[in-house]
């Protein structure tokens, strides 16, 4: 069988693409290995009608809705290889299946590398987050830190400051703030600590202290960090899709990449402000582009 579309990745981007393709009377193979980016968090915010939803609850609701469309099939597997072949695309999965499709939607999301600081991982998604629009409301007015080892920290601090003025800025020993930025933060009363961090201490996901190499520590109950982001899957590069110069994939308004028949949606397409609802919207648009382009071929 040759599917109208193979969707690789079943986060909100891939799931919404599957829904719209099903509703467009298209056959779609949704290949997903169930490792969404927000799996570390307890609840998700900011998705209208689903504010405060648990990640697995969100996915189960989506599976239920997509299950109503008989032309969509879910493959619970990892896509291992993707290649163009005989005018279509061939996907080989970890379940030793070959999925052939006329078009591809890449919705594999991104990989996050957290700062290499002991204690950060068990707290990430519980009291340490990366997206202030997702989790800032719950942390408002609490004693927080903002940590980044990358340029752009000053802008991030300004944003978090809107949610809590009880802030401390951490660079983990990296020179990522200019002297002008440090002076502006001093005037605002926001302390900056550039000393390397020894560890984060916490209890059952709740941050209690940031400990520095000198042995000094500061009590905090939450914070925001900037992880390093990279593509979770290599398929866009392997297929020759043009990158966007900022880690993502160059796409048009509807998610078409530079390679005919290949579309991208969600975090994988654009590194930047990312939320479930943004990814879902991009998945919907990519599905419309797939359907429109297939109609053009067929009509
Ligand atoms: C700690 C944390 C908290 C967050 N909180 C919120 C929040 O409150 N609200 C909000 O809106 N957003 C939140 N986000 C952001 C949100 O999780 C992402 O923006 C969203 O998940 C992006 O959706 P996506 O479909 O692009 O990618 P993902 O959700 O990451 O989905 C990608 C899917 O592709 C699959 N996949 C990858 N490679 C392969 C492969 N080779 N084969 C098969 N499957 C593959 C993965 O397993 C995964 O299921 C949070 C993120 C983090 C890290």
mmCIF file of C-alpha atoms and ligand atoms in Angstrom:
data_model
loop_
_atom_site.group_PDB
_atom_site.id
_atom_site.type_symbol
_atom_site.label_atom_id
_atom_site.label_comp_id
_atom_site.label_asym_id
_atom_site.label_seq_id
_atom_site.Cartn_x
_atom_site.Cartn_y
_atom_site.Cartn_z
ATOM 1 C CA UNK A 1 0.000 0.000 0.000
ATOM 2 C CA UNK A 2 1.135 3.555 -0.679
ATOM 3 C CA UNK A 3 -0.232 5.976 1.898
ATOM 4 C CA UNK A 4 -1.168 9.514 0.901
ATOM 5 C CA UNK A 5 1.026 10.740 3.730
ATOM 6 C CA UNK A 6 3.431 9.354 6.304
ATOM 7 C CA UNK A 7 3.592 11.551 9.382
ATOM 8 C CA UNK A 8 6.722 11.005 11.428
ATOM 9 C CA UNK A 9 6.170 12.126 14.998
ATOM 10 C CA UNK A 10 2.930 12.079 16.955
ATOM 11 C CA UNK A 11 3.163 15.086 19.248
ATOM 12 C CA UNK A 12 0.514 17.793 18.839
ATOM 13 C CA UNK A 13 1.897 18.705 15.387
ATOM 14 C CA UNK A 14 1.730 15.174 13.992
ATOM 15 C CA UNK A 15 -1.528 14.361 15.773
ATOM 16 C CA UNK A 16 -3.328 17.389 14.393
ATOM 17 C CA UNK A 17 -1.941 16.666 10.938
ATOM 18 C CA UNK A 18 -3.362 13.137 11.221
ATOM 19 C CA UNK A 19 -6.761 14.484 12.266
ATOM 20 C CA UNK A 20 -6.972 16.937 9.365
ATOM 21 C CA UNK A 21 -5.758 14.349 6.845
ATOM 22 C CA UNK A 22 -8.356 11.880 8.104
ATOM 23 C CA UNK A 23 -11.023 14.524 7.701
ATOM 24 C CA UNK A 24 -9.670 15.216 4.201
ATOM 25 C CA UNK A 25 -10.364 11.583 3.250
ATOM 26 C CA UNK A 26 -6.652 10.883 2.993
ATOM 27 C CA UNK A 27 -4.826 7.771 4.106
ATOM 28 C CA UNK A 28 -2.201 8.650 6.676
ATOM 29 C CA UNK A 29 0.379 6.567 8.538
ATOM 30 C CA UNK A 30 1.252 8.183 11.861
ATOM 31 C CA UNK A 31 4.602 6.824 13.053
ATOM 32 C CA UNK A 32 5.441 7.724 16.635
ATOM 33 C CA UNK A 33 7.640 6.387 19.423
ATOM 34 C CA UNK A 34 5.879 8.227 22.267
ATOM 35 C CA UNK A 35 8.674 10.484 23.525
ATOM 36 C CA UNK A 36 7.081 13.948 23.375
ATOM 37 C CA UNK A 37 9.111 16.885 24.535
ATOM 38 C CA UNK A 38 6.799 17.721 27.444
ATOM 39 C CA UNK A 39 6.762 14.176 28.877
ATOM 40 C CA UNK A 40 8.840 15.407 31.859
ATOM 41 C CA UNK A 41 6.169 17.805 33.007
ATOM 42 C CA UNK A 42 3.088 17.090 35.104
ATOM 43 C CA UNK A 43 0.605 19.438 33.427
ATOM 44 C CA UNK A 44 0.516 21.676 30.358
ATOM 45 C CA UNK A 45 -0.920 25.146 30.132
ATOM 46 C CA UNK A 46 -2.058 27.611 27.506
ATOM 47 C CA UNK A 47 -4.065 25.366 25.167
ATOM 48 C CA UNK A 48 -7.616 26.683 25.019
ATOM 49 C CA UNK A 49 -10.079 24.168 26.557
ATOM 50 C CA UNK A 50 -7.087 22.079 27.778
ATOM 51 C CA UNK A 51 -5.391 24.473 30.214
ATOM 52 C CA UNK A 52 -3.858 22.296 32.948
ATOM 53 C CA UNK A 53 -4.114 19.033 30.986
ATOM 54 C CA UNK A 54 -1.692 16.196 31.779
ATOM 55 C CA UNK A 55 0.489 15.337 28.748
ATOM 56 C CA UNK A 56 -0.682 11.701 28.598
ATOM 57 C CA UNK A 57 -4.313 12.813 28.973
ATOM 58 C CA UNK A 58 -3.858 15.183 26.024
ATOM 59 C CA UNK A 59 -2.445 12.394 23.887
ATOM 60 C CA UNK A 60 -5.157 9.920 24.883
ATOM 61 C CA UNK A 61 -7.857 12.424 23.932
ATOM 62 C CA UNK A 62 -6.114 12.937 20.597
ATOM 63 C CA UNK A 63 -5.838 9.164 19.935
ATOM 64 C CA UNK A 64 -9.545 8.812 20.675
ATOM 65 C CA UNK A 65 -10.467 11.544 18.197
ATOM 66 C CA UNK A 66 -8.099 10.319 15.479
ATOM 67 C CA UNK A 67 -9.378 6.770 16.016
ATOM 68 C CA UNK A 68 -12.701 7.877 14.513
ATOM 69 C CA UNK A 69 -11.054 8.212 11.094
ATOM 70 C CA UNK A 70 -10.568 4.806 9.536
ATOM 71 C CA UNK A 71 -8.052 6.022 6.952
ATOM 72 C CA UNK A 72 -5.518 6.947 9.647
ATOM 73 C CA UNK A 73 -3.339 4.256 11.220
ATOM 74 C CA UNK A 74 -0.963 4.668 14.123
ATOM 75 C CA UNK A 75 2.375 2.827 13.958
ATOM 76 C CA UNK A 76 3.913 2.624 17.442
ATOM 77 C CA UNK A 77 7.487 2.547 16.262
ATOM 78 C CA UNK A 78 10.589 4.584 15.617
ATOM 79 C CA UNK A 79 11.201 5.703 12.060
ATOM 80 C CA UNK A 80 14.769 4.599 11.415
ATOM 81 C CA UNK A 81 15.306 5.511 7.786
ATOM 82 C CA UNK A 82 13.517 7.769 5.355
ATOM 83 C CA UNK A 83 14.401 7.934 1.692
ATOM 84 C CA UNK A 84 12.887 8.917 -1.630
ATOM 85 C CA UNK A 85 12.308 5.893 -3.808
ATOM 86 C CA UNK A 86 10.392 5.254 -7.036
ATOM 87 C CA UNK A 87 8.515 8.559 -6.920
ATOM 88 C CA UNK A 88 7.427 8.076 -3.300
ATOM 89 C CA UNK A 89 8.987 7.997 0.162
ATOM 90 C CA UNK A 90 10.008 4.842 1.986
ATOM 91 C CA UNK A 91 10.103 4.810 5.782
ATOM 92 C CA UNK A 92 11.657 1.877 7.613
ATOM 93 C CA UNK A 93 10.523 1.470 11.195
ATOM 94 C CA UNK A 94 11.933 -0.225 14.276
ATOM 95 C CA UNK A 95 9.141 -2.830 13.927
ATOM 96 C CA UNK A 96 10.721 -3.874 10.599
ATOM 97 C CA UNK A 97 7.826 -2.373 8.648
ATOM 98 C CA UNK A 98 8.252 -0.519 5.374
ATOM 99 C CA UNK A 99 5.837 2.373 5.059
ATOM 100 C CA UNK A 100 5.510 3.836 1.566
ATOM 101 C CA UNK A 101 3.903 7.236 1.144
ATOM 102 C CA UNK A 102 3.318 9.878 -1.510
ATOM 103 C CA UNK A 103 4.174 12.668 0.919
ATOM 104 C CA UNK A 104 5.901 13.090 4.267
ATOM 105 C CA UNK A 105 5.201 15.344 7.228
ATOM 106 C CA UNK A 106 8.186 15.677 9.548
ATOM 107 C CA UNK A 107 6.912 16.392 13.067
ATOM 108 C CA UNK A 108 9.660 14.792 15.129
ATOM 109 C CA UNK A 109 10.135 17.690 17.549
ATOM 110 C CA UNK A 110 13.390 18.771 19.075
ATOM 111 C CA UNK A 111 15.938 17.378 21.463
ATOM 112 C CA UNK A 112 16.774 19.370 24.582
ATOM 113 C CA UNK A 113 20.187 19.309 26.216
ATOM 114 C CA UNK A 114 19.988 20.754 29.715
ATOM 115 C CA UNK A 115 22.932 22.560 31.330
ATOM 116 C CA UNK A 116 25.251 19.895 32.792
ATOM 117 C CA UNK A 117 24.521 20.670 36.411
ATOM 118 C CA UNK A 118 23.829 17.897 38.939
ATOM 119 C CA UNK A 119 20.236 17.872 40.150
ATOM 120 C CA UNK A 120 18.677 19.711 37.208
ATOM 121 C CA UNK A 121 17.011 16.730 35.520
ATOM 122 C CA UNK A 122 14.666 15.564 38.321
ATOM 123 C CA UNK A 123 13.494 19.162 38.767
ATOM 124 C CA UNK A 124 12.989 19.938 35.069
ATOM 125 C CA UNK A 125 9.300 20.136 34.223
ATOM 126 C CA UNK A 126 8.358 20.184 37.943
ATOM 127 C CA UNK A 127 9.834 23.423 39.325
ATOM 128 C CA UNK A 128 12.416 24.321 36.665
ATOM 129 C CA UNK A 129 11.025 25.142 33.231
ATOM 130 C CA UNK A 130 12.050 26.738 29.951
ATOM 131 C CA UNK A 131 8.873 28.478 28.768
ATOM 132 C CA UNK A 132 7.528 31.325 30.854
ATOM 133 C CA UNK A 133 4.276 31.440 28.868
ATOM 134 C CA UNK A 134 3.710 27.778 29.768
ATOM 135 C CA UNK A 135 4.623 27.826 33.457
ATOM 136 C CA UNK A 136 5.266 31.427 34.564
ATOM 137 C CA UNK A 137 1.768 31.892 35.959
ATOM 138 C CA UNK A 138 2.196 29.079 38.484
ATOM 139 C CA UNK A 139 5.569 30.509 39.597
ATOM 140 C CA UNK A 140 4.480 34.142 39.788
ATOM 141 C CA UNK A 141 5.970 36.266 42.597
ATOM 142 C CA UNK A 142 8.008 33.331 43.888
ATOM 143 C CA UNK A 143 11.780 33.401 44.509
ATOM 144 C CA UNK A 144 13.096 32.326 41.108
ATOM 145 C CA UNK A 145 16.326 32.061 39.156
ATOM 146 C CA UNK A 146 16.951 32.516 35.457
ATOM 147 C CA UNK A 147 19.878 30.546 34.063
ATOM 148 C CA UNK A 148 21.373 30.588 30.613
ATOM 149 C CA UNK A 149 24.793 29.781 29.238
ATOM 150 C CA UNK A 150 23.875 31.324 25.885
ATOM 151 C CA UNK A 151 23.579 34.882 24.564
ATOM 152 C CA UNK A 152 20.071 36.311 24.846
ATOM 153 C CA UNK A 153 19.937 35.864 28.618
ATOM 154 C CA UNK A 154 19.218 39.549 29.261
ATOM 155 C CA UNK A 155 16.074 39.465 27.114
ATOM 156 C CA UNK A 156 14.908 36.292 28.889
ATOM 157 C CA UNK A 157 15.474 37.886 32.312
ATOM 158 C CA UNK A 158 13.374 40.905 31.316
ATOM 159 C CA UNK A 159 10.527 38.569 30.356
ATOM 160 C CA UNK A 160 10.640 36.438 33.505
ATOM 161 C CA UNK A 161 10.835 39.635 35.598
ATOM 162 C CA UNK A 162 7.277 40.369 34.440
ATOM 163 C CA UNK A 163 6.107 37.269 36.364
ATOM 164 C CA UNK A 164 8.358 37.613 39.435
ATOM 165 C CA UNK A 165 10.603 40.406 40.656
ATOM 166 C CA UNK A 166 12.236 38.117 43.202
ATOM 167 C CA UNK A 167 14.822 37.030 40.665
ATOM 168 C CA UNK A 168 18.453 36.021 40.605
ATOM 169 C CA UNK A 169 20.341 35.666 37.329
ATOM 170 C CA UNK A 170 22.806 32.792 36.873
ATOM 171 C CA UNK A 171 25.335 32.268 34.082
ATOM 172 C CA UNK A 172 27.130 29.173 35.421
ATOM 173 C CA UNK A 173 30.484 30.817 34.821
ATOM 174 C CA UNK A 174 29.796 31.756 31.181
ATOM 175 C CA UNK A 175 30.351 35.358 29.992
ATOM 176 C CA UNK A 176 26.903 35.765 28.443
ATOM 177 C CA UNK A 177 25.971 39.194 29.807
ATOM 178 C CA UNK A 178 27.564 42.427 28.621
ATOM 179 C CA UNK A 179 28.681 45.023 31.156
ATOM 180 C CA UNK A 180 25.837 47.282 29.965
ATOM 181 C CA UNK A 181 23.283 44.520 30.592
ATOM 182 C CA UNK A 182 24.748 43.806 34.025
ATOM 183 C CA UNK A 183 24.526 47.490 34.906
ATOM 184 C CA UNK A 184 20.874 47.635 33.778
ATOM 185 C CA UNK A 185 20.082 44.603 35.945
ATOM 186 C CA UNK A 186 21.888 46.179 38.910
ATOM 187 C CA UNK A 187 19.761 49.320 38.526
ATOM 188 C CA UNK A 188 16.629 47.132 38.438
ATOM 189 C CA UNK A 189 17.756 45.390 41.633
ATOM 190 C CA UNK A 190 18.237 42.002 39.968
ATOM 191 C CA UNK A 191 21.352 40.240 41.308
ATOM 192 C CA UNK A 192 23.651 38.436 38.880
ATOM 193 C CA UNK A 193 25.812 35.502 39.998
ATOM 194 C CA UNK A 194 28.389 34.436 37.417
ATOM 195 C CA UNK A 195 29.998 31.785 39.603
ATOM 196 C CA UNK A 196 29.801 28.170 38.354
ATOM 197 C CA UNK A 197 26.935 26.199 39.862
ATOM 198 C CA UNK A 198 27.723 23.048 41.807
ATOM 199 C CA UNK A 199 24.204 21.610 41.953
ATOM 200 C CA UNK A 200 20.488 22.117 42.347
ATOM 201 C CA UNK A 201 18.924 20.711 45.500
ATOM 202 C CA UNK A 202 15.297 19.793 45.746
ATOM 203 C CA UNK A 203 12.755 17.427 47.105
ATOM 204 C CA UNK A 204 10.260 15.442 45.015
ATOM 205 C CA UNK A 205 10.558 17.814 42.083
ATOM 206 C CA UNK A 206 10.467 20.952 44.228
ATOM 207 C CA UNK A 207 13.607 23.094 44.009
ATOM 208 C CA UNK A 208 14.900 24.305 47.362
ATOM 209 C CA UNK A 209 18.451 25.615 46.771
ATOM 210 C CA UNK A 210 21.010 26.495 44.147
ATOM 211 C CA UNK A 211 24.483 25.568 45.414
ATOM 212 C CA UNK A 212 27.607 27.246 44.006
ATOM 213 C CA UNK A 213 31.115 25.832 43.729
ATOM 214 C CA UNK A 214 32.324 28.074 46.565
ATOM 215 C CA UNK A 215 29.839 26.305 48.853
ATOM 216 C CA UNK A 216 27.568 29.353 48.992
ATOM 217 C CA UNK A 217 23.924 28.678 48.245
ATOM 218 C CA UNK A 218 20.739 30.587 47.588
ATOM 219 C CA UNK A 219 17.215 29.455 48.403
ATOM 220 C CA UNK A 220 14.885 29.388 45.391
ATOM 221 C CA UNK A 221 11.606 27.589 44.760
ATOM 222 C CA UNK A 222 11.690 27.618 40.980
ATOM 223 C CA UNK A 223 13.436 28.860 37.905
ATOM 224 C CA UNK A 224 13.765 29.051 34.162
ATOM 225 C CA UNK A 225 16.613 27.723 32.053
ATOM 226 C CA UNK A 226 17.523 27.859 28.387
ATOM 227 C CA UNK A 227 18.299 24.343 27.121
ATOM 228 C CA UNK A 228 20.341 23.767 23.988
ATOM 229 C CA UNK A 229 17.995 22.646 21.212
ATOM 230 C CA UNK A 230 18.811 20.368 18.306
ATOM 231 C CA UNK A 231 16.809 18.341 15.794
ATOM 232 C CA UNK A 232 15.539 15.108 17.315
ATOM 233 C CA UNK A 233 15.680 13.251 14.003
ATOM 234 C CA UNK A 234 18.074 13.646 11.074
ATOM 235 C CA UNK A 235 15.517 13.170 8.300
ATOM 236 C CA UNK A 236 15.192 16.772 7.094
ATOM 237 C CA UNK A 237 18.936 17.013 6.526
ATOM 238 C CA UNK A 238 19.100 13.521 4.990
ATOM 239 C CA UNK A 239 16.315 14.380 2.544
ATOM 240 C CA UNK A 240 18.073 17.615 1.580
ATOM 241 C CA UNK A 241 15.537 20.032 3.101
ATOM 242 C CA UNK A 242 16.975 23.505 3.362
ATOM 243 C CA UNK A 243 17.584 24.554 6.985
ATOM 244 C CA UNK A 244 16.239 27.912 8.195
ATOM 245 C CA UNK A 245 19.574 29.040 9.635
ATOM 246 C CA UNK A 246 18.300 28.950 13.220
ATOM 247 C CA UNK A 247 18.176 25.201 13.844
ATOM 248 C CA UNK A 248 14.814 24.600 12.202
ATOM 249 C CA UNK A 249 13.707 23.773 8.664
ATOM 250 C CA UNK A 250 12.925 26.407 6.034
ATOM 251 C CA UNK A 251 9.190 26.124 5.325
ATOM 252 C CA UNK A 252 6.571 28.239 3.610
ATOM 253 C CA UNK A 253 3.453 29.507 5.360
ATOM 254 C CA UNK A 254 1.845 26.050 5.095
ATOM 255 C CA UNK A 255 4.860 23.960 6.087
ATOM 256 C CA UNK A 256 6.192 23.015 2.640
ATOM 257 C CA UNK A 257 9.948 22.432 2.774
ATOM 258 C CA UNK A 258 12.360 22.995 -0.111
ATOM 259 C CA UNK A 259 11.933 19.313 -1.113
ATOM 260 C CA UNK A 260 8.793 18.501 -3.089
ATOM 261 C CA UNK A 261 6.460 16.253 -1.120
ATOM 262 C CA UNK A 262 8.136 16.908 2.240
ATOM 263 C CA UNK A 263 6.448 19.114 4.843
ATOM 264 C CA UNK A 264 7.466 20.042 8.390
ATOM 265 C CA UNK A 265 5.433 21.117 11.401
ATOM 266 C CA UNK A 266 5.825 21.870 15.087
ATOM 267 C CA UNK A 267 9.040 22.362 17.020
ATOM 268 C CA UNK A 268 11.084 20.616 14.350
ATOM 269 C CA UNK A 269 10.176 23.294 11.811
ATOM 270 C CA UNK A 270 10.947 26.309 13.917
ATOM 271 C CA UNK A 271 13.051 26.647 17.052
ATOM 272 C CA UNK A 272 11.610 29.498 19.044
ATOM 273 C CA UNK A 273 8.499 30.220 21.018
ATOM 274 C CA UNK A 274 6.869 26.813 21.073
ATOM 275 C CA UNK A 275 3.669 25.558 22.558
ATOM 276 C CA UNK A 276 1.304 22.668 22.036
ATOM 277 C CA UNK A 277 -1.255 24.893 20.360
ATOM 278 C CA UNK A 278 1.321 26.386 17.980
ATOM 279 C CA UNK A 279 2.560 22.911 17.018
ATOM 280 C CA UNK A 280 -1.002 21.657 16.553
ATOM 281 C CA UNK A 281 -1.809 24.640 14.324
ATOM 282 C CA UNK A 282 1.274 24.023 12.216
ATOM 283 C CA UNK A 283 0.326 20.344 11.907
ATOM 284 C CA UNK A 284 -3.103 21.352 10.689
ATOM 285 C CA UNK A 285 -1.625 23.697 8.083
ATOM 286 C CA UNK A 286 0.863 21.090 6.846
ATOM 287 C CA UNK A 287 -1.983 18.595 6.410
ATOM 288 C CA UNK A 288 -3.914 21.157 4.359
ATOM 289 C CA UNK A 289 -0.843 21.728 2.192
ATOM 290 C CA UNK A 290 -0.455 17.971 1.647
ATOM 291 C CA UNK A 291 -4.088 17.644 0.645
ATOM 292 C CA UNK A 292 -4.014 20.726 -1.595
ATOM 293 C CA UNK A 293 -0.865 19.527 -3.389
ATOM 294 C CA UNK A 294 -2.293 16.030 -3.893
ATOM 295 C CA UNK A 295 -5.515 17.536 -5.260
ATOM 296 C CA UNK A 296 -3.403 19.559 -7.713
ATOM 297 C CA UNK A 297 -1.763 16.335 -8.895
ATOM 298 C CA UNK A 298 -5.027 14.442 -9.147
ATOM 299 C CA UNK A 299 -7.524 16.969 -10.513
HETATM 300 C C1 LIG B 1 9.280 21.011 30.522
HETATM 301 C C2 LIG B 1 8.379 21.445 29.408
HETATM 302 C C3 LIG B 1 7.148 21.992 29.699
HETATM 303 C C4 LIG B 1 6.315 22.417 28.677
HETATM 304 N N1 LIG B 1 5.115 22.951 29.012
HETATM 305 C C5 LIG B 1 4.282 23.342 28.049
HETATM 306 C C6 LIG B 1 3.006 23.891 28.394
HETATM 307 O O1 LIG B 1 2.653 23.999 29.570
HETATM 308 N N2 LIG B 1 2.217 24.303 27.377
HETATM 309 C C7 LIG B 1 2.574 24.205 26.062
HETATM 310 O O2 LIG B 1 1.793 24.580 25.200
HETATM 311 N N3 LIG B 1 3.784 23.689 25.709
HETATM 312 C C8 LIG B 1 4.638 23.260 26.671
HETATM 313 N N4 LIG B 1 5.864 22.749 26.328
HETATM 314 C C9 LIG B 1 6.276 22.762 24.908
HETATM 315 C C10 LIG B 1 5.627 21.616 24.136
HETATM 316 O O3 LIG B 1 5.915 20.393 24.772
HETATM 317 C C11 LIG B 1 6.137 21.595 22.701
HETATM 318 O O4 LIG B 1 6.053 22.868 22.114
HETATM 319 C C12 LIG B 1 5.314 20.612 21.878
HETATM 320 O O5 LIG B 1 5.353 19.330 22.473
HETATM 321 C C13 LIG B 1 5.828 20.537 20.447
HETATM 322 O O6 LIG B 1 5.057 19.609 19.751
HETATM 323 P P1 LIG B 1 5.660 18.783 18.533
HETATM 324 O O7 LIG B 1 4.537 17.954 18.027
HETATM 325 O O8 LIG B 1 6.346 19.680 17.591
HETATM 326 O O9 LIG B 1 6.813 17.870 19.169
HETATM 327 P P2 LIG B 1 6.736 16.782 20.335
HETATM 328 O O10 LIG B 1 5.599 17.019 21.246
HETATM 329 O O11 LIG B 1 8.091 16.712 20.924
HETATM 330 O O12 LIG B 1 6.426 15.439 19.556
HETATM 331 C C14 LIG B 1 7.356 14.850 18.691
HETATM 332 C C15 LIG B 1 7.005 13.376 18.603
HETATM 333 O O13 LIG B 1 7.822 12.770 17.595
HETATM 334 C C16 LIG B 1 8.257 11.516 18.066
HETATM 335 N N5 LIG B 1 9.463 11.149 17.322
HETATM 336 C C17 LIG B 1 10.634 11.814 17.240
HETATM 337 N N6 LIG B 1 11.493 11.157 16.441
HETATM 338 C C18 LIG B 1 10.832 10.047 16.010
HETATM 339 C C19 LIG B 1 11.182 8.959 15.159
HETATM 340 N N7 LIG B 1 12.379 8.865 14.570
HETATM 341 N N8 LIG B 1 10.263 7.995 14.951
HETATM 342 C C20 LIG B 1 9.035 8.055 15.524
HETATM 343 N N9 LIG B 1 8.650 9.072 16.335
HETATM 344 C C21 LIG B 1 9.543 10.045 16.567
HETATM 345 C C22 LIG B 1 8.478 11.742 19.565
HETATM 346 O O14 LIG B 1 8.448 10.538 20.272
HETATM 347 C C23 LIG B 1 7.278 12.630 19.904
HETATM 348 O O15 LIG B 1 6.157 11.857 20.265
HETATM 349 C C24 LIG B 1 6.716 22.297 27.318
HETATM 350 C C25 LIG B 1 7.956 21.730 27.016
HETATM 351 C C26 LIG B 1 8.784 21.302 28.047
HETATM 352 C C27 LIG B 1 10.112 20.697 27.721
#
